[in-house]
Short mmCIF file of C-alpha atoms in Angstrom, two decimals:
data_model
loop_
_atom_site.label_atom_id
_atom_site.label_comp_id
_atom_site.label_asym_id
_atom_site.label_seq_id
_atom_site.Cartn_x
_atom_site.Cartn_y
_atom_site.Cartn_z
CA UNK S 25 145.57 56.14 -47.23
CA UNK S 26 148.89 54.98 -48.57
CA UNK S 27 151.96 56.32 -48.18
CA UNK S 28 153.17 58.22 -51.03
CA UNK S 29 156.97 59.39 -51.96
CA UNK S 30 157.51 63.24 -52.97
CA UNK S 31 158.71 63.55 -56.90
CA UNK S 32 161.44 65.61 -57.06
CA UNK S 33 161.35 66.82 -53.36
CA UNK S 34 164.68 65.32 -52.75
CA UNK S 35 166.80 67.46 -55.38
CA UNK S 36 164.28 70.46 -55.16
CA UNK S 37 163.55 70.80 -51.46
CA UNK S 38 161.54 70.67 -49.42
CA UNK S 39 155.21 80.57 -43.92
CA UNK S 40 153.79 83.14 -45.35
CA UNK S 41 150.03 84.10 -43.50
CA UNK S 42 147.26 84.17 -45.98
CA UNK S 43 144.67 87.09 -46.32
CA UNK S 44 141.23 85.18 -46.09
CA UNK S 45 138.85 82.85 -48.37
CA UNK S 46 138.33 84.72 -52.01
CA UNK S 47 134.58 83.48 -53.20
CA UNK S 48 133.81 84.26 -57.20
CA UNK S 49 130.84 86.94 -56.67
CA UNK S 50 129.11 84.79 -59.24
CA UNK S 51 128.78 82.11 -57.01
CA UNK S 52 127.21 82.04 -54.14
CA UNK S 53 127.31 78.52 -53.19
CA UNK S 54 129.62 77.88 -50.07
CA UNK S 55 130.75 73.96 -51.00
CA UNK S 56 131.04 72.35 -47.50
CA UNK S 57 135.35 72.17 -47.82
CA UNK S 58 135.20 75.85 -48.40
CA UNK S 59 135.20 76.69 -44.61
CA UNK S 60 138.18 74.46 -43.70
CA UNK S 61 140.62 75.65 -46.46
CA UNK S 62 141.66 78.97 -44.85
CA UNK S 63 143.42 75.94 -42.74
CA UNK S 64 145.87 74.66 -45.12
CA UNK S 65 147.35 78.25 -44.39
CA UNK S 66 146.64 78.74 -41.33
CA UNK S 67 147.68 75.32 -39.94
CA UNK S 68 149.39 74.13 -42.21
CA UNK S 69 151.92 76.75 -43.15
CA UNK S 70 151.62 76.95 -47.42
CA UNK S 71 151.45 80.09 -48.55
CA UNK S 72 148.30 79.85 -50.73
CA UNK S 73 145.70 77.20 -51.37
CA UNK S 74 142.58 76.91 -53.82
CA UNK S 75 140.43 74.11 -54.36
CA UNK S 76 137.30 73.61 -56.82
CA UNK S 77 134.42 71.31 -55.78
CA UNK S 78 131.44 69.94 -58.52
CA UNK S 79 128.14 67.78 -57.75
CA UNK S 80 126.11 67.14 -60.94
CA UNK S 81 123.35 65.74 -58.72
CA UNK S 82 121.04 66.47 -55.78
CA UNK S 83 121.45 70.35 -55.66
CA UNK S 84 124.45 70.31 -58.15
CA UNK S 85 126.92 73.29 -57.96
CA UNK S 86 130.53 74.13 -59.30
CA UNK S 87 132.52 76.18 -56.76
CA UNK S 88 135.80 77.35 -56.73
CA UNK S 89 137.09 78.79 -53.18
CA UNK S 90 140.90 80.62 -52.88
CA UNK S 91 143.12 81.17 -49.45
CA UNK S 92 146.05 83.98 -49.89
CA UNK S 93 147.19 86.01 -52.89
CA UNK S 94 148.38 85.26 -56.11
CA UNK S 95 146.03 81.75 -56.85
CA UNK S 96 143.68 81.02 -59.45
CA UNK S 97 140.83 79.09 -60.62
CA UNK S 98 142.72 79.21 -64.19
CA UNK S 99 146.20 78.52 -62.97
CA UNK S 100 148.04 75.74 -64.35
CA UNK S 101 150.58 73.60 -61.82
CA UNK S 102 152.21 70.35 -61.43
CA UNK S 103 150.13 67.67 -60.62
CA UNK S 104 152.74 65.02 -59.55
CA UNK S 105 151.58 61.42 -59.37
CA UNK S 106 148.40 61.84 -60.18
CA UNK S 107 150.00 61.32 -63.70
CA UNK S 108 150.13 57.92 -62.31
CA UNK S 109 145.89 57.32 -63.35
CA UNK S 110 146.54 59.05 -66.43
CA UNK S 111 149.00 56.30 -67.23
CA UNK S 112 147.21 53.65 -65.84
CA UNK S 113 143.85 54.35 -67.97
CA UNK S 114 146.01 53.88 -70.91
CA UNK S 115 148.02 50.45 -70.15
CA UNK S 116 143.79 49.43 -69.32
CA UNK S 117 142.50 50.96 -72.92
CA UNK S 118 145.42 48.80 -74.08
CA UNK S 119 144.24 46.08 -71.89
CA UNK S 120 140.72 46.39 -73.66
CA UNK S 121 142.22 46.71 -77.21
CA UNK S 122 144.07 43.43 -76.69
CA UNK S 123 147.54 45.05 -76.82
CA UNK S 124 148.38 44.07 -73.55
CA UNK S 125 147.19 41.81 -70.44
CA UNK S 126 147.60 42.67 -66.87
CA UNK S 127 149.97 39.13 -66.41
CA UNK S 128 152.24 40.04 -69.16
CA UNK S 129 155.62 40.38 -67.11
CA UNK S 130 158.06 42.87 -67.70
CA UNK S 131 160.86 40.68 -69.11
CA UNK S 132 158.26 39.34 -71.98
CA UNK S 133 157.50 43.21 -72.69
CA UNK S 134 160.87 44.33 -72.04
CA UNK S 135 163.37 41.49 -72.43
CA UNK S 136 166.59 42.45 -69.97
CA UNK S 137 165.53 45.59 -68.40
CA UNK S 138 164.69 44.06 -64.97
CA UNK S 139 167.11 42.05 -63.52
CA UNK S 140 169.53 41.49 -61.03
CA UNK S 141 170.54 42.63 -57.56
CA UNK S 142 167.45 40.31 -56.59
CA UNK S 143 165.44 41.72 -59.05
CA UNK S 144 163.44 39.60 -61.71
CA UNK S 145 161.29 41.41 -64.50
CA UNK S 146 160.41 37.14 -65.16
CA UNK S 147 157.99 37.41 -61.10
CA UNK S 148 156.48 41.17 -62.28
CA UNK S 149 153.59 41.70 -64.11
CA UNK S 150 151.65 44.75 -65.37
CA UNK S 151 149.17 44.30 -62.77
CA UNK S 152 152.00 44.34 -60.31
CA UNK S 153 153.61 47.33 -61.65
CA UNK S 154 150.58 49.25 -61.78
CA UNK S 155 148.97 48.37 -57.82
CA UNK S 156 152.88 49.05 -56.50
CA UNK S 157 153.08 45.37 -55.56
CA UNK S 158 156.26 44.71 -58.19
CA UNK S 159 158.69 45.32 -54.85
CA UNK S 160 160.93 47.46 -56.94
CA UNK S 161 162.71 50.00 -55.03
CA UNK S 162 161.31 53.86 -55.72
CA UNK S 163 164.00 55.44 -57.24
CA UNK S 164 162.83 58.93 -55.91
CA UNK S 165 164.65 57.59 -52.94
CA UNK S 166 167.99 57.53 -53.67
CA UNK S 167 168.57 61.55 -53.02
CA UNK S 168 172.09 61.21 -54.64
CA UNK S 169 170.48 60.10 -58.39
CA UNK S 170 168.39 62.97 -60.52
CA UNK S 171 167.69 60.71 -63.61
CA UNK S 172 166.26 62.25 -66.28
CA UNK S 173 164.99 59.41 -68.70
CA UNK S 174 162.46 56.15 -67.57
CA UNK S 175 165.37 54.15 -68.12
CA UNK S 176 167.57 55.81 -65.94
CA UNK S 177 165.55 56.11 -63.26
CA UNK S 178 164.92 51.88 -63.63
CA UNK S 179 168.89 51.71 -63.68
CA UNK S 180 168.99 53.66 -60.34
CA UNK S 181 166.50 51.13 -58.59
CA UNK S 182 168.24 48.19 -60.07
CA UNK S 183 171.27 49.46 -57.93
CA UNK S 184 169.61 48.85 -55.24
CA UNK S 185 167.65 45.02 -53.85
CA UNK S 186 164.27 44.60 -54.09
CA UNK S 187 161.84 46.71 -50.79
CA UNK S 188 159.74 43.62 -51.17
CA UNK S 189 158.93 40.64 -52.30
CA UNK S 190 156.68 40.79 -55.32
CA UNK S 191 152.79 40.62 -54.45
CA UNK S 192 153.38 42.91 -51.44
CA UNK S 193 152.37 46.51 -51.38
CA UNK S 194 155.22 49.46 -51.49
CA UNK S 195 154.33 52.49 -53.08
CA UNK S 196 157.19 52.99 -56.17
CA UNK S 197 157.56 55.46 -59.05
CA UNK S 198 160.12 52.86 -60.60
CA UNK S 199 157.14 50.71 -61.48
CA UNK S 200 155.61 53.70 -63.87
CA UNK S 201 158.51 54.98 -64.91
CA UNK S 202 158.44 51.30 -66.37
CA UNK S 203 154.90 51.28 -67.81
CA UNK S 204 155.94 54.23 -69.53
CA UNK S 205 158.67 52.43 -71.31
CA UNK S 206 155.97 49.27 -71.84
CA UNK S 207 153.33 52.02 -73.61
CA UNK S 208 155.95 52.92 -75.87
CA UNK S 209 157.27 49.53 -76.67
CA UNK S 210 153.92 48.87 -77.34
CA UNK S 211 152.13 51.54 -79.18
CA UNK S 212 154.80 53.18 -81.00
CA UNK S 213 154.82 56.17 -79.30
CA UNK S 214 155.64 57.62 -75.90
CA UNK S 215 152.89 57.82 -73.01
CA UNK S 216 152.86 61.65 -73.61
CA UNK S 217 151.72 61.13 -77.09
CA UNK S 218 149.41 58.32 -76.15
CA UNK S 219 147.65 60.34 -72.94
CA UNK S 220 147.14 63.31 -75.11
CA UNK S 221 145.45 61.26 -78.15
CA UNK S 222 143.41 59.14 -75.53
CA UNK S 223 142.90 61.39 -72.97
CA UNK S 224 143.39 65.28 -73.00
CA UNK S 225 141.56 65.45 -76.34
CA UNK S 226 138.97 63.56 -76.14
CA UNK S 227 137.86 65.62 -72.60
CA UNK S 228 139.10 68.68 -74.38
CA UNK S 229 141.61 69.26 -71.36
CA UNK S 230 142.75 72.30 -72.47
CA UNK S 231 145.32 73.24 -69.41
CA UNK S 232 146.57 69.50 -69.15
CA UNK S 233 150.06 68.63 -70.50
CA UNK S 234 153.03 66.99 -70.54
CA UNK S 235 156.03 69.09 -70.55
CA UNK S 236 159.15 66.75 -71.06
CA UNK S 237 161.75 68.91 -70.89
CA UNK S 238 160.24 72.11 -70.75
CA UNK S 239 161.15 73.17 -67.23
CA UNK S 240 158.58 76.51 -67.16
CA UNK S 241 154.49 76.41 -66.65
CA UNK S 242 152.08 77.83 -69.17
CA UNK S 243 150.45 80.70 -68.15
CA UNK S 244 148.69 81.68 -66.45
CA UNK S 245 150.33 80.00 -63.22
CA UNK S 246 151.58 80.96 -59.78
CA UNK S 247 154.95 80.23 -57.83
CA UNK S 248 155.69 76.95 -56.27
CA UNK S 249 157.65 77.26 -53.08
CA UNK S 250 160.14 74.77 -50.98
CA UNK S 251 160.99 74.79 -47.36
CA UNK S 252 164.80 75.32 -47.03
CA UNK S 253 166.10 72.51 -44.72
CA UNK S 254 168.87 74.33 -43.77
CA UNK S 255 167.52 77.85 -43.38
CA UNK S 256 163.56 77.44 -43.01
CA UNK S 257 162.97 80.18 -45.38
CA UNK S 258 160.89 79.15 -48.52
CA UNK S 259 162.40 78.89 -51.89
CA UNK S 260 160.89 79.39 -55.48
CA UNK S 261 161.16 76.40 -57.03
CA UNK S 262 158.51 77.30 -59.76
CA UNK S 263 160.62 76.13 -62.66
CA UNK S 264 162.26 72.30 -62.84
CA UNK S 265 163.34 69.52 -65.02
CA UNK S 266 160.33 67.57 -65.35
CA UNK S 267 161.74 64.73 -66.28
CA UNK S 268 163.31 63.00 -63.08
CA UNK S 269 159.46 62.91 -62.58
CA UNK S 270 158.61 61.18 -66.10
CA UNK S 271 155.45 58.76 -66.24
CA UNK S 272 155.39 58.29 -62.45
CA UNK S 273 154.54 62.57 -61.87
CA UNK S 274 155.71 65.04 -64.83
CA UNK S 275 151.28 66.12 -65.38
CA UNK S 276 150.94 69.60 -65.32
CA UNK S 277 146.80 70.42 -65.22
CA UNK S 278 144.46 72.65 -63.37
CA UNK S 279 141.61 72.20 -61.00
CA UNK S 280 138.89 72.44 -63.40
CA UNK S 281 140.42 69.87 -65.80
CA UNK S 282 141.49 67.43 -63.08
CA UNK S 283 137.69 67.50 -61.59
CA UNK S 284 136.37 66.51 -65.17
CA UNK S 285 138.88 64.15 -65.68
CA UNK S 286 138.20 62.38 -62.84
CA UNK S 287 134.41 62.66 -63.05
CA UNK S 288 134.79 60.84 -66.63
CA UNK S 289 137.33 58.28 -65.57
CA UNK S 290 134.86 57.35 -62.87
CA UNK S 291 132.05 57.59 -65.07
CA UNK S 292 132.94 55.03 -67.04
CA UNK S 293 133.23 57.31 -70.25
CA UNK S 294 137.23 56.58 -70.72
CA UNK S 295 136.91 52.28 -69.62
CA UNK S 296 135.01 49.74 -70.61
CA UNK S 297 133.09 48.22 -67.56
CA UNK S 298 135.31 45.36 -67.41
CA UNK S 299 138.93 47.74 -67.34
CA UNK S 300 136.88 50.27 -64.85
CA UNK S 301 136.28 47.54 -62.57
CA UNK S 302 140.22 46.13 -62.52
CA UNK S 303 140.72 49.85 -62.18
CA UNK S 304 139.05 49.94 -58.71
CA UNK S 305 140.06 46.40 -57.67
CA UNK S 306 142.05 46.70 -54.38
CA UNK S 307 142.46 43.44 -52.90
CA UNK S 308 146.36 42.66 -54.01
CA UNK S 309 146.83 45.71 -51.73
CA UNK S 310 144.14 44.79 -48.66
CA UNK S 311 142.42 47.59 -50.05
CA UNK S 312 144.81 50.06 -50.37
CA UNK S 313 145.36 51.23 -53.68
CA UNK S 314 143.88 49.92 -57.68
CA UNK S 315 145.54 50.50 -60.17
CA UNK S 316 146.64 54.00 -60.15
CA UNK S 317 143.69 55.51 -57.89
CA UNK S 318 143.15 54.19 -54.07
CA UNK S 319 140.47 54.71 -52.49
CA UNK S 320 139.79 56.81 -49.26
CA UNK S 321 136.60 55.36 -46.52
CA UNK S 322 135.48 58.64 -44.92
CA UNK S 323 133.78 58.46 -41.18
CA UNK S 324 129.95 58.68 -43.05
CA UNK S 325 130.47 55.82 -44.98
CA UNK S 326 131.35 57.41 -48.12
CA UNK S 327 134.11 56.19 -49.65
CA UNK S 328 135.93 58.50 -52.37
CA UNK S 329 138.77 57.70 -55.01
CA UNK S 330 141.46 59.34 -56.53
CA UNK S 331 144.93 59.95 -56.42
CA UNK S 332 147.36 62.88 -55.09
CA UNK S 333 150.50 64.66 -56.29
CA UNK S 334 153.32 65.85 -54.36
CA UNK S 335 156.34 67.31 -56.39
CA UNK S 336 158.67 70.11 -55.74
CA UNK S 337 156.26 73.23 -54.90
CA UNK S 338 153.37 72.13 -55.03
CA UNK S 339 150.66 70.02 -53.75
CA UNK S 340 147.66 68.68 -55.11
CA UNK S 341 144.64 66.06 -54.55
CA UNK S 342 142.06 65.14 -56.19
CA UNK S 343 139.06 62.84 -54.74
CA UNK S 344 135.59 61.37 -56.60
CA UNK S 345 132.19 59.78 -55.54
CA UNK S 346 132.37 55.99 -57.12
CA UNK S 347 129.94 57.10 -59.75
CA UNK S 348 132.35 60.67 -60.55
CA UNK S 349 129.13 62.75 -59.53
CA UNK S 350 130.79 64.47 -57.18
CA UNK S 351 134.45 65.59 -57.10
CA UNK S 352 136.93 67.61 -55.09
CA UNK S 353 140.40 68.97 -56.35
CA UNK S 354 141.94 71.37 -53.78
CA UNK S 355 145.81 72.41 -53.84
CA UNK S 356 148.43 74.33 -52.40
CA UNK S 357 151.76 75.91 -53.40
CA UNK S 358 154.51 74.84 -51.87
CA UNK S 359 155.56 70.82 -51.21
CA UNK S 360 155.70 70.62 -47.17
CA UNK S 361 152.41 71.11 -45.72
CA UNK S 362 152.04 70.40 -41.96
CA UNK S 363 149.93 68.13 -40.50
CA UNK S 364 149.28 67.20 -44.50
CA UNK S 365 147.26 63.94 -43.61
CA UNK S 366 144.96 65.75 -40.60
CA UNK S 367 143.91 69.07 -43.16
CA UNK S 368 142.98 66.43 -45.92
CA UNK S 369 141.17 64.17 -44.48
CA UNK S 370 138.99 67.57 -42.65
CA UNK S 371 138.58 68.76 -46.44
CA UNK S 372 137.75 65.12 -47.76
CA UNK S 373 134.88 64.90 -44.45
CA UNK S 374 133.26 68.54 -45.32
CA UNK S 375 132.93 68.20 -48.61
CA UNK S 376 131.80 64.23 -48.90
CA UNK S 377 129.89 64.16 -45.57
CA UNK S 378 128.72 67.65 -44.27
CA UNK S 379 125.38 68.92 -45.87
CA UNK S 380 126.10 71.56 -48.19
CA UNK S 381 125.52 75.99 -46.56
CA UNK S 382 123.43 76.68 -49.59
CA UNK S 383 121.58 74.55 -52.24
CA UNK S 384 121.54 77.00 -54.69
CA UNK S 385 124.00 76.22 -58.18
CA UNK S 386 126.07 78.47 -58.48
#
């Protein structure tokens, strides 16, 4: 799994016991994960977690499980980088319209905006940009900078050299912060605009936005929580400026509408065959990460693909069959979740591997 940076946890951040799994009394399906979640509390230290599972084949159900109070299946949150697919499934429809190609390089889409301090928009491409292998520096880094427009945050990584050479893997928000800027020089209009035309209408995403500047959540939604360095204590950080986070992690969603998302992305109803397949190509990354989803081999065999999103309060993951058959979203409230890598990977197992309690659809 790669390694991937906190949006926002810098300027934001960075536990309470929960009261037991909730089930739905209309369903009485126990998904496989269901069992482990109490965990993510339990081990982990967030204060709540939820997650929401879906198989449309062999014994299909639709199963939403909650940990703690004050979660629910209708909640909307911040989804952090996995605005990073939603982006990338655009610069790929553009791909297929001809607008673009994936060896385009920055300084033909965006003469001067990459360059100097050893970096050279004339060596990155939109492939680059979009499979992290453009070696520019993650601007999320630099704790000191909160910038709060694409090119801003581009500015802040220019002022600092290269993490790589380009063609070398290193997990950056500069390089969608970027794309952003290359939709709009593009299209016309800003990726918001373009994700909700292309995307969020067309799978009638009804909780799924982009905020910009609107630093609350629609309702309904819960609290998002921070661990006080200093102190320990958690913090509410439930409201933020969104847009340090930008095209690289400003999504806000909910479980149900990341699921179907993902289920269509995967299901080829949002890419040509061609753009899907680019889409899941991993070898510039030695299998890594595509181009804004990586993929995830689990111990069975089974090898699942998505993206997560870690912001300021909040995490969130969503993970897919190849075919989008079978999808997993689960999420908790608060940004620092112990032993993070260890809880997933026993969610990702149970659900993708284990045989299911109950066979019944819920």
């Amino acid at each position: 799994m790669p390694i991937l940076r906190a949006l926002l946890a810098a300027p934001l951040v960075l536990a309470l016991l929960g009261l037991g799994t909730v089930p739905l009394p209309s369903e009485p399906h126990l998904t496989p994960a269901a069992a482990h979640l109490p965990r993510l509390v339990a081990d982990g230290g967030a204060p709540t977690a939820a997650l929401l599972a879906r198989r449309t084949s062999s014994a299909p159900y639709d199963t939403y499980r909650s940990t703690g109070t004050g979660i629910r299946r209708a909640d909307h949150f911040r989804a952090g980088s996995i605005t990073k697919t939603f982006v990338a499934t655009v610069v790929l429809q553009l791909v297929r319209e001809r607008k673009l190609r994936l060896s385009d390089t920055v300084q033909r889409l965006l003469p001067g905006l990459v360059r100097g301090n050893g970096n050279d928009g004339r060596r990155i491409t939109l492939r680059a940009l979009l499979s992290h292998t453009s070696g520019l520096y993650d601007y999320t880094a630099d704790l000191s900078a909160h910038p709060l427009s694409a090119t801003a945050a581009v500015h802040v990584a220019l002022a600092h050299r290269p993490t790589d050479a380009p063609g070398h893997y290193a997990y950056s928000n500069t390089n969608y912060a970027v794309l952003g800027l290359v939709v709009r020089r593009v299209t016309g209009h800003g990726y918001a605009t373009e994700i909700r035309d292309r995307i969020i209408t067309p799978l009638r995403l009804t909780g799924t936005s982009l905020p910009g500047a609107r630093t609350t959540l629609p309702s309904p939604h819960g609290r998002g929580y921070t661990r006080d360095p200093a102190d320990g204590h958690l913090r509410d950080v439930t409201a933020l400026d969104p847009r340090t986070a930008g095209a690289a992690g400003e999504l806000i969603s909910t479980l149900d509408d990341l699921n179907r998302f993902y289920a269509a992305l995967l299901g080829g109803r949002l890419l040509a065959p061609a753009q899907l397949k680019v889409l899941l190509n991993t070898r510039a990354t030695h299998g890594v990460y595509g181009l804004g989803v990586y993929p995830q081999k689990l111990s069975c065999g089974v090898t699942v693909w998505g993206h997560n999103g870690h912001i300021a309060g909040g995490y969130v993951r969503t993970a897919a069959t190849r075919d989008g058959g079978h999808t997993l979203t689960f999420r908790v409230d608060t940004d620092t979740l112990a032993d993070s890598e260890a809880l997933e990977a026993t969610l990702l197992e149970a659900e993708f591997c284990d045989r299911p309690q109950n066979s019944r659809s819920s």
